[in-house]
CSV table of C-alpha atoms in Angstrom, one decimal:
chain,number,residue,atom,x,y,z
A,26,UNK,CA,-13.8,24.9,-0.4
A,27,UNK,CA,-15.6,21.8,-0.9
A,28,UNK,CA,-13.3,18.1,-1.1
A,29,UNK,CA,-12.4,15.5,0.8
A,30,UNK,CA,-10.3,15.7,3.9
A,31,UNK,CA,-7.9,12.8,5.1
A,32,UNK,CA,-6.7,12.6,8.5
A,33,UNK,CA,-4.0,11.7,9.7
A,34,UNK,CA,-1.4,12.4,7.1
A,35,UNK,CA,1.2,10.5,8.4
A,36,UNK,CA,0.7,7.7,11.0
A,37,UNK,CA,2.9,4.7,12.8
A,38,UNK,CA,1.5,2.3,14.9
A,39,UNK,CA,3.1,-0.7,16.5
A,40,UNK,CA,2.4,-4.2,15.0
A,41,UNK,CA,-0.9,-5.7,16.4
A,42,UNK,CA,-2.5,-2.4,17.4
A,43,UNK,CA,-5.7,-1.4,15.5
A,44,UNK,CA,-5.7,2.0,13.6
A,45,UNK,CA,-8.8,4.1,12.3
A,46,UNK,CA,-8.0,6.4,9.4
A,47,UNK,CA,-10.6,9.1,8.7
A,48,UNK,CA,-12.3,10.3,5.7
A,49,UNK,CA,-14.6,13.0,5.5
A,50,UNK,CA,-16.3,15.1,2.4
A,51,UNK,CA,-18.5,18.3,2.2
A,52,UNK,CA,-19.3,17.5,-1.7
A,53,UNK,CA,-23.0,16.0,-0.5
A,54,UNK,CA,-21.7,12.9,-2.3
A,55,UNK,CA,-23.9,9.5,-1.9
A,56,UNK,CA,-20.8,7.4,-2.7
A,57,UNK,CA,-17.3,6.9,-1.0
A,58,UNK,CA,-14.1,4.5,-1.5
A,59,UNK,CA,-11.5,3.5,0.2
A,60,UNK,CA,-8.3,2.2,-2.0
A,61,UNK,CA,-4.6,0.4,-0.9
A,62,UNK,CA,-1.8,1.7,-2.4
A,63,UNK,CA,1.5,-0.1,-1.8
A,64,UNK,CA,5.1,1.2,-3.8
A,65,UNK,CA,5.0,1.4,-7.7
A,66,UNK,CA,1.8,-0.2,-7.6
A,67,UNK,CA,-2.2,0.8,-8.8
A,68,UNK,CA,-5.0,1.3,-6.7
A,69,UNK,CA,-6.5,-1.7,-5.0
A,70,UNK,CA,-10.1,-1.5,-3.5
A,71,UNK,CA,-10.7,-1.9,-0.3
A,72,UNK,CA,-14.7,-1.3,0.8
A,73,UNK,CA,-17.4,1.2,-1.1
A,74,UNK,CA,-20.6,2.7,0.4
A,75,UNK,CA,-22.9,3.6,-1.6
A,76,UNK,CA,-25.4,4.9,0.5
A,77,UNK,CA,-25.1,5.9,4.2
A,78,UNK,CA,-25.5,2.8,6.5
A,79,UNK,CA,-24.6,0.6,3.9
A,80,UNK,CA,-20.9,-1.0,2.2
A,81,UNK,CA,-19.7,-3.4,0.0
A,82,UNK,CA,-16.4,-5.4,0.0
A,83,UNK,CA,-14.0,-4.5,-2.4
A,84,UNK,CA,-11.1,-6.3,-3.7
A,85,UNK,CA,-8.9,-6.9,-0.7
A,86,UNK,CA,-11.2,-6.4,2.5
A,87,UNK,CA,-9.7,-8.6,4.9
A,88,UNK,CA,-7.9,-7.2,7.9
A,89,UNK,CA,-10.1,-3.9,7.3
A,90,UNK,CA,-13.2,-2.3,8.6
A,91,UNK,CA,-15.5,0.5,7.8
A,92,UNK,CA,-18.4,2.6,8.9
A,93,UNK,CA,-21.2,4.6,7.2
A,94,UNK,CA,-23.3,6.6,9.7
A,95,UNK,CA,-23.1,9.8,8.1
A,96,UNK,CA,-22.9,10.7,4.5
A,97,UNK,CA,-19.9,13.1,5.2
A,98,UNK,CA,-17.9,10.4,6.9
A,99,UNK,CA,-16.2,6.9,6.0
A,100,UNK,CA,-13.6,6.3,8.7
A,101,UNK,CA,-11.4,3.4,8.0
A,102,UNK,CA,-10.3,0.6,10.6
A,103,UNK,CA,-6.9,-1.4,10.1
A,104,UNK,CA,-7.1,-3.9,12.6
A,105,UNK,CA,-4.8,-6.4,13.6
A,106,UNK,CA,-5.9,-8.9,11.4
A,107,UNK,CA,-4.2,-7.5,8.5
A,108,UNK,CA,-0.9,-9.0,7.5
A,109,UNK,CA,0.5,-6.0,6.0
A,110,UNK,CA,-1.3,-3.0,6.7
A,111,UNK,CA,2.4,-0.5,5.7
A,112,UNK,CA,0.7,1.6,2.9
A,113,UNK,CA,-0.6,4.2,1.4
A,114,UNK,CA,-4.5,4.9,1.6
A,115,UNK,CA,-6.7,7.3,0.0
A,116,UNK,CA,-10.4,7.8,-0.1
A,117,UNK,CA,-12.7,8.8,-2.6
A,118,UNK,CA,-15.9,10.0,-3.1
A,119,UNK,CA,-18.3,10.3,-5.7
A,120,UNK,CA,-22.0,11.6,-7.0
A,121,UNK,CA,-24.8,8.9,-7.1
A,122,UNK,CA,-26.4,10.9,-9.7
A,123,UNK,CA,-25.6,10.3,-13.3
A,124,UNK,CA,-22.9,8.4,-14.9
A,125,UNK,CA,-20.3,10.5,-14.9
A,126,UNK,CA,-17.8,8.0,-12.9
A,127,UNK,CA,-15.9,11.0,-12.1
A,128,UNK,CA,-14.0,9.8,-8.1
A,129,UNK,CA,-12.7,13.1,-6.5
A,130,UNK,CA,-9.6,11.7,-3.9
A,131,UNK,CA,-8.3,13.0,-0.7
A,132,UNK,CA,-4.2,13.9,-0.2
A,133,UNK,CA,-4.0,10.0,1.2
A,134,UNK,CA,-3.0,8.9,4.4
A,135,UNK,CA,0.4,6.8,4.5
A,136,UNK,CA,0.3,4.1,7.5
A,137,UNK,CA,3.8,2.7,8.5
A,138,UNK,CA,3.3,-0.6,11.2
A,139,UNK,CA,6.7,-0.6,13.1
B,13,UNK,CA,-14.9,-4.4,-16.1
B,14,UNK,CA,-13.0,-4.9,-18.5
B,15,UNK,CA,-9.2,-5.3,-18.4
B,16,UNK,CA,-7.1,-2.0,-19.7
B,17,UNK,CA,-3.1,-2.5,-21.1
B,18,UNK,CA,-0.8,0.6,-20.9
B,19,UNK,CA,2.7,0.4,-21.2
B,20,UNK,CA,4.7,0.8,-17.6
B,21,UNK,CA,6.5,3.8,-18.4
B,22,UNK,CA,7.4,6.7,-21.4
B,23,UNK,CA,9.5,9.9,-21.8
B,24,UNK,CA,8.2,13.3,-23.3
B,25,UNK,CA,10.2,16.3,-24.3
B,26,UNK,CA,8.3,19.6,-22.5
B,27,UNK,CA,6.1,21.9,-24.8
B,28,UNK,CA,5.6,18.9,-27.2
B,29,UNK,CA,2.5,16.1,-27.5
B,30,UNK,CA,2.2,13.4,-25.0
B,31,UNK,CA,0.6,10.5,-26.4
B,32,UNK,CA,-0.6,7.9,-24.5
B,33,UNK,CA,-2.3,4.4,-25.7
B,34,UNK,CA,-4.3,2.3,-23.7
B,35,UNK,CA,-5.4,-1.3,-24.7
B,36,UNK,CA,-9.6,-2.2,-23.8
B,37,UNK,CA,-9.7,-5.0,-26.2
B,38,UNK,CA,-12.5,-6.5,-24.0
B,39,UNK,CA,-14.4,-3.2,-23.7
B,40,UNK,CA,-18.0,-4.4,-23.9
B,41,UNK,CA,-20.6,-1.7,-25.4
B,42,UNK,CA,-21.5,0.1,-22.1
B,43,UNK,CA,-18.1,0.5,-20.3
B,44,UNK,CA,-16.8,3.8,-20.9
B,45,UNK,CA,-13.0,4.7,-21.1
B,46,UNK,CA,-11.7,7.0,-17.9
B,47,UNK,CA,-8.3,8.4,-17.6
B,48,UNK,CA,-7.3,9.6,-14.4
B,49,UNK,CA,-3.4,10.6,-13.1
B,50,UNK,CA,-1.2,10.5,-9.7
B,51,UNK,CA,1.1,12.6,-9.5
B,52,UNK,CA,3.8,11.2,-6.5
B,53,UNK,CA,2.3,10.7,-3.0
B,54,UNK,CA,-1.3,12.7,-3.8
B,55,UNK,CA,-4.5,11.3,-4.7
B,56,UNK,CA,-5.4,10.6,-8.3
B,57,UNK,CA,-7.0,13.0,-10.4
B,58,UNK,CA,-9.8,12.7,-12.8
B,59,UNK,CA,-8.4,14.0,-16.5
B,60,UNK,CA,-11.2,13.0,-19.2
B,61,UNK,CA,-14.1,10.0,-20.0
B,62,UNK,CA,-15.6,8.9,-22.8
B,63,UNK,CA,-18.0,6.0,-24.6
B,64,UNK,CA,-17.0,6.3,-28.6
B,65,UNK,CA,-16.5,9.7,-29.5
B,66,UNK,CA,-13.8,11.7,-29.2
B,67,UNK,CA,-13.6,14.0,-26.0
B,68,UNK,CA,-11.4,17.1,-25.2
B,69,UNK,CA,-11.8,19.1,-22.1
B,70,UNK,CA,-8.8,22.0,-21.0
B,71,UNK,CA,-6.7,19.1,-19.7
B,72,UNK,CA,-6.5,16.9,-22.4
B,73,UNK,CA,-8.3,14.8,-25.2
B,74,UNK,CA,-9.5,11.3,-25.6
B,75,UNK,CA,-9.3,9.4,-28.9
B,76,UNK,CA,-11.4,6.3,-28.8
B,77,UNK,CA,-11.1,3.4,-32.2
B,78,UNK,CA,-14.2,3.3,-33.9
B,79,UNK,CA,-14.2,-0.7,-32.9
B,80,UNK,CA,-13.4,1.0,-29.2
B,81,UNK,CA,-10.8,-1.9,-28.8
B,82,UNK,CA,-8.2,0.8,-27.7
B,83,UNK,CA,-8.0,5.0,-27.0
B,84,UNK,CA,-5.3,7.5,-27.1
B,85,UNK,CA,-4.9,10.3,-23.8
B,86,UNK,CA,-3.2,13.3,-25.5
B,87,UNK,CA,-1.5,16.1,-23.4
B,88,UNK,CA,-1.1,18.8,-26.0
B,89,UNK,CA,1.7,20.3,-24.6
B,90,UNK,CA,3.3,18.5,-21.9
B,91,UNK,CA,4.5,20.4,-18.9
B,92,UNK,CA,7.2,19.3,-16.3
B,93,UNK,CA,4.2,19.4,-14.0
B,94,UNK,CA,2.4,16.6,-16.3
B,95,UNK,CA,4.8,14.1,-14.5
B,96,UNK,CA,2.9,11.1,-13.0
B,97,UNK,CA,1.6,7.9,-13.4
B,98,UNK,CA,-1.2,8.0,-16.1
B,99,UNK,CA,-4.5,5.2,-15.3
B,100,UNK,CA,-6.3,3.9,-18.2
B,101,UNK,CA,-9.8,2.5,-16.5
B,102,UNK,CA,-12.8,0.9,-17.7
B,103,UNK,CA,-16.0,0.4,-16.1
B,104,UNK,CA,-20.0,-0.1,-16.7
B,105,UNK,CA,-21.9,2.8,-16.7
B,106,UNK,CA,-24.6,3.3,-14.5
B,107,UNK,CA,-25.5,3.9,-10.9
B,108,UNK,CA,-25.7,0.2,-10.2
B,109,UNK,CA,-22.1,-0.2,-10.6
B,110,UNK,CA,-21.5,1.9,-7.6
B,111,UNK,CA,-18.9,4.1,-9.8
B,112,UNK,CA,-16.2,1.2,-8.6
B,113,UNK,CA,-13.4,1.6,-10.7
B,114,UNK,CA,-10.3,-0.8,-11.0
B,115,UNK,CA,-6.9,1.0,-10.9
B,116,UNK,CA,-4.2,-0.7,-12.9
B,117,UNK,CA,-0.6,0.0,-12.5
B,118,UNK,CA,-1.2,2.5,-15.4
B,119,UNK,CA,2.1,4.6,-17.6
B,120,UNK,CA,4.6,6.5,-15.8
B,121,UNK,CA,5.2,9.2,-17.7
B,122,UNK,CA,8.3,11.9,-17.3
B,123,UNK,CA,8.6,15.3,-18.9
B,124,UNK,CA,11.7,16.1,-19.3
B,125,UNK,CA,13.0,19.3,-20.3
């Protein structure tokens, strides 16, 4: 079935350790997101590709790094740098043709810095 | 985009009509209304869009003002799985947005029974 897999579900890391959360989708979409989520809170944006080999910022990009070398895949970096990385993070994808807007998510992957 | 208002949370009875408003009065005339819904600890799901008319897919339906100021997301019979957070978004249509949309902290919304 086509969708976007997240991987891992679950992870804990140490403080000061860097951690790369994966994203990969079989939908052939041009576009993929990566979005915060911290407790009883909306969505925040983190970085957007558009295109392989290419991303934009989002909203709250510092502390974070990303990749687009393949169109399937968007992995996700937490590095050190980021103050409070304890969330939940989901990646999304969508269609560069038409206007729909429609973001298809993965199940999320919930980080927890000991 | 354009800055959406929903209220944080609201109760509905199962098997009846789950209304839900959302506030765009900002809305400029080629950002379209989204909804889209979490239930706990998945990814959100896409429910409905719209520009100015009225939509209605097998999930749900969209009531848009004619001045587009504010829209309505109706569940016509609420289920005790239609509890979740509900996200009102609004964005510019168009590739050249990158389909970036801005997640608010949208209406908890419990079915009860």
């Amino acid at each position: 079935d086509g969708g976007i897999t997240q991987s891992p579900k679950y992870l804990f890391r140490k403080e000061g350790q860097n951690v790369t959360l994966s994203c990969e989708q079989n939908l052939n979409h041009d576009a993929m997101y990566w979005y915060r989520q911290d407790p009883g809170q909306g969505l925040r944006l983190i970085y957007y590709s558009q295109i392989v080999n290419d991303f934009q910022k989002g909203d709250i990009a510092e502390g974070y790094s990303v990749s687009r070398e393949k169109k399937e895949s968007f992995p996700l970096t937490v590095t050190s740098a980021q103050k409070n990385p304890t969330a939940f993070y989901l990646c999304a994808s969508s269609s560069g043709q038409g206007n729909t807007g429609e973001l298809f998510f993965g199940e999320g992957s919930r980080l927890t810095v000991l | 985009d354009a800055k959406t208002t929903q209220p944080p949370s609201m109760d509905c009875a199962e098997g009846r009509a789950a209304n839900l408003p959302c506030n765009h009065s900002t809305i400029s005339g080629n950002e379209y209304v989204y909804w889209y819904r979490q239930i706990h600890s998945q990814g959100p799901q896409y429910i409905i869009h719209g520009l100015k008319n009225n939509e209605t897919n097998e999930m749900a339906s969209l009531i848009i003002t004619e001045d587009r100021k504010s829209s309505t997301l109706i569940l016509p019979h609420a289920t005790l799985r239609d509890t979740a957070v509900y996200y009102c978004i609004v964005r510019v249509a168009g590739k050249a947005a990158g389909n970036k949309l801005t997640f608010g902290g949208g209406t908890r919304v419990l079915v009860k029974p």
